[in-house]
Tab-separated table of C-alpha atoms in Angstrom:
chain	number	residue	atom	x	y	z
A	18	MET	CA	14.733	-21.317	8.709
A	19	ALA	CA	15.205	-17.678	7.707
A	20	LEU	CA	13.068	-15.005	9.318
A	21	TYR	CA	12.356	-13.392	5.925
A	22	SER	CA	11.621	-14.988	2.559
A	23	GLU	CA	13.777	-14.397	-0.498
A	24	LYS	CA	10.974	-12.268	-1.968
A	25	VAL	CA	10.895	-10.012	1.089
A	26	MET	CA	14.662	-9.620	0.904
A	27	ASP	CA	14.545	-8.926	-2.844
A	28	HIS	CA	11.866	-6.227	-2.506
A	29	PHE	CA	13.742	-4.722	0.433
A	30	ARG	CA	17.110	-4.660	-1.356
A	31	ASN	CA	15.665	-3.752	-4.786
A	32	PRO	CA	12.392	-1.931	-4.155
A	33	ARG	CA	10.223	-1.251	-7.176
A	34	ASN	CA	8.353	2.006	-7.832
A	35	VAL	CA	10.204	4.141	-5.280
A	36	GLY	CA	9.676	7.880	-5.597
A	37	VAL	CA	7.142	10.638	-5.875
A	38	ILE	CA	4.611	11.484	-8.578
A	39	GLU	CA	4.564	15.276	-8.493
A	40	ASP	CA	1.175	15.609	-10.187
A	41	ALA	CA	-0.393	12.573	-8.511
A	42	ASP	CA	-4.114	12.098	-8.902
A	43	GLY	CA	-4.354	10.475	-5.481
A	44	ILE	CA	-2.068	10.400	-2.454
A	45	GLY	CA	-2.485	8.199	0.593
A	46	GLU	CA	-0.435	8.093	3.750
A	47	ALA	CA	-0.562	5.522	6.517
A	48	GLY	CA	1.505	5.171	9.626
A	49	ASN	CA	1.887	2.964	12.644
A	50	PRO	CA	2.527	4.947	15.826
A	51	VAL	CA	3.762	1.836	17.646
A	52	CYS	CA	6.687	1.026	15.338
A	53	GLY	CA	7.095	4.392	13.610
A	54	ASP	CA	6.643	3.125	10.038
A	55	ILE	CA	5.189	5.682	7.606
A	56	MET	CA	4.120	4.851	4.068
A	57	LYS	CA	3.010	7.231	1.331
A	58	ILE	CA	1.497	6.039	-1.968
A	59	TYR	CA	1.114	8.204	-5.082
A	60	LEU	CA	-1.265	7.248	-7.898
A	61	LYS	CA	-1.513	8.421	-11.495
A	62	ILE	CA	-4.911	7.379	-12.817
A	63	ARG	CA	-6.352	7.361	-16.323
A	64	ASP	CA	-9.825	6.041	-17.126
A	65	GLU	CA	-10.133	4.456	-13.650
A	66	VAL	CA	-6.897	2.489	-14.180
A	67	ILE	CA	-3.701	2.989	-12.198
A	68	GLU	CA	-1.303	4.097	-14.889
A	69	ASP	CA	1.598	4.688	-12.485
A	70	VAL	CA	2.250	4.243	-8.786
A	71	LYS	CA	5.148	5.299	-6.574
A	72	PHE	CA	5.858	5.079	-2.876
A	73	GLU	CA	7.948	6.591	-0.128
A	74	THR	CA	8.366	4.532	3.016
A	75	PHE	CA	10.162	5.327	6.217
A	76	GLY	CA	10.418	2.085	8.096
A	77	CYS	CA	11.826	-1.375	8.438
A	78	GLY	CA	12.658	-3.840	5.685
A	79	SER	CA	9.215	-5.443	5.891
A	80	ALA	CA	7.547	-2.067	5.389
A	81	ILE	CA	9.690	-1.307	2.356
A	82	ALA	CA	9.114	-4.777	0.893
A	83	SER	CA	5.350	-4.511	1.503
A	84	SER	CA	5.234	-1.099	-0.219
A	85	SER	CA	7.210	-2.392	-3.180
A	86	MET	CA	5.124	-5.536	-3.615
A	87	ALA	CA	1.812	-3.717	-3.186
A	88	THR	CA	2.699	-1.162	-5.852
A	89	GLU	CA	3.665	-3.965	-8.232
A	90	MET	CA	0.340	-5.665	-7.552
A	91	ILE	CA	-1.813	-2.610	-8.388
A	92	LYS	CA	0.115	-1.046	-11.267
A	93	GLY	CA	-1.992	-1.264	-14.426
A	94	LYS	CA	-5.051	-2.421	-12.488
A	95	ALA	CA	-8.521	-0.914	-12.251
A	96	LEU	CA	-9.247	1.087	-9.102
A	97	SER	CA	-11.753	-1.563	-8.043
A	98	GLU	CA	-8.969	-4.172	-8.130
A	99	ALA	CA	-6.654	-1.930	-6.120
A	100	LEU	CA	-9.358	-1.459	-3.501
A	101	ALA	CA	-9.779	-5.225	-3.276
A	102	LEU	CA	-6.091	-5.771	-2.499
A	103	SER	CA	-5.767	-7.067	1.043
A	104	ASN	CA	-2.823	-7.011	3.389
A	105	LYS	CA	-2.973	-10.801	3.408
A	106	ALA	CA	-2.564	-10.883	-0.390
A	107	VAL	CA	0.495	-8.631	-0.102
A	108	ALA	CA	1.994	-10.869	2.601
A	109	GLU	CA	1.269	-13.994	0.543
A	110	ALA	CA	2.871	-12.441	-2.544
A	111	LEU	CA	5.983	-11.885	-0.421
A	112	ASP	CA	5.901	-15.576	0.574
A	113	GLY	CA	4.892	-14.564	4.075
A	114	LEU	CA	5.843	-12.092	6.761
A	115	PRO	CA	6.613	-12.866	10.388
A	116	ALA	CA	3.500	-12.385	12.552
A	117	HIS	CA	5.023	-9.372	14.298
A	118	LYS	CA	5.551	-7.702	10.880
A	119	MET	CA	2.055	-8.203	9.416
A	120	HIS	CA	1.261	-4.589	10.305
A	121	CYS	CA	3.598	-3.582	7.449
A	122	SER	CA	1.326	-5.186	4.871
A	123	VAL	CA	-1.634	-3.503	6.573
A	124	LEU	CA	0.007	-0.110	6.025
A	125	ALA	CA	0.310	-0.855	2.302
A	126	GLU	CA	-3.374	-1.762	2.031
A	127	GLU	CA	-4.380	1.287	4.048
A	128	ALA	CA	-2.204	3.741	2.084
A	129	ILE	CA	-3.582	2.453	-1.231
A	130	LYS	CA	-7.165	2.846	-0.030
A	131	LYS	CA	-6.438	6.363	1.205
A	132	ALA	CA	-4.874	7.271	-2.152
A	133	VAL	CA	-7.933	6.006	-4.046
A	134	LYS	CA	-10.227	7.836	-1.634
A	135	ASP	CA	-8.172	11.010	-2.162
A	136	TYR	CA	-8.638	10.617	-5.927
A	137	TYR	CA	-12.392	10.143	-5.515
A	138	ASP	CA	-12.649	13.146	-3.181
A	139	LYS	CA	-10.596	15.433	-5.476
A	140	ASN	CA	-12.763	14.501	-8.457
A	141	GLY	CA	-16.159	14.478	-6.759
A	142	ILE	CA	-16.643	10.781	-7.490
A	143	ALA	CA	-19.252	9.090	-5.327
A	144	TYR	CA	-18.129	5.966	-3.459
A	145	ASP	CA	-19.222	3.492	-0.838
A	146	HIS	CA	-17.843	4.778	2.463
A	147	ALA	CA	-17.746	1.216	3.800
A	148	GLN	CA	-14.772	0.607	1.468
A	149	PHE	CA	-12.703	3.048	3.487
A	150	PRO	CA	-12.763	2.095	7.158
A	151	ASP	CA	-11.321	4.617	9.572
A	152	CYS	CA	-9.254	1.984	11.363
A	153	GLU	CA	-5.810	3.312	12.263
A	154	HIS	CA	-4.554	-0.158	13.211
A	155	CYS	CA	-4.187	0.341	16.912
A	156	GLY	CA	-2.970	-3.198	17.437
A	157	SER	CA	-6.299	-4.963	17.862
A	158	CYS	CA	-7.669	-4.918	14.338
A	159	GLU	CA	-9.516	-8.028	13.155
A	160	SER	CA	-8.628	-7.532	9.497
A	161	CYS	CA	-4.875	-7.444	10.042
A	162	GLY	CA	-4.703	-9.959	12.865
A	163	VAL	CA	-2.278	-7.799	14.825
């Protein structure tokens, strides 16, 4: 059995939405100090809908695949839908990630939430702070199972 699914390999070899949005409405960055992966998400938002999304990721194949899949999953969606995206949904959409690579999907979820929070902060939009936990995924997080 292969370590990585065909979907992971496809999104790693042919990542979608790579790049920078120069005039992004929201930018979120997440990193994992243990493995060194860094992920940056850029959002272009119109009427509370993600009109465009790009990413830059420095990391392993799983991190790149997770970034690519996550951006595909939120493009064209309402901000509320993007905030509801979980790392587990990203991993499932990739047909699974090895347990020791689940932190990559966590980075995608975290970077998206930080980008939405950045948009809210820049525009003075009130939000529920409970939607944006301060967890930096130290390796013992319940939500990511790492």
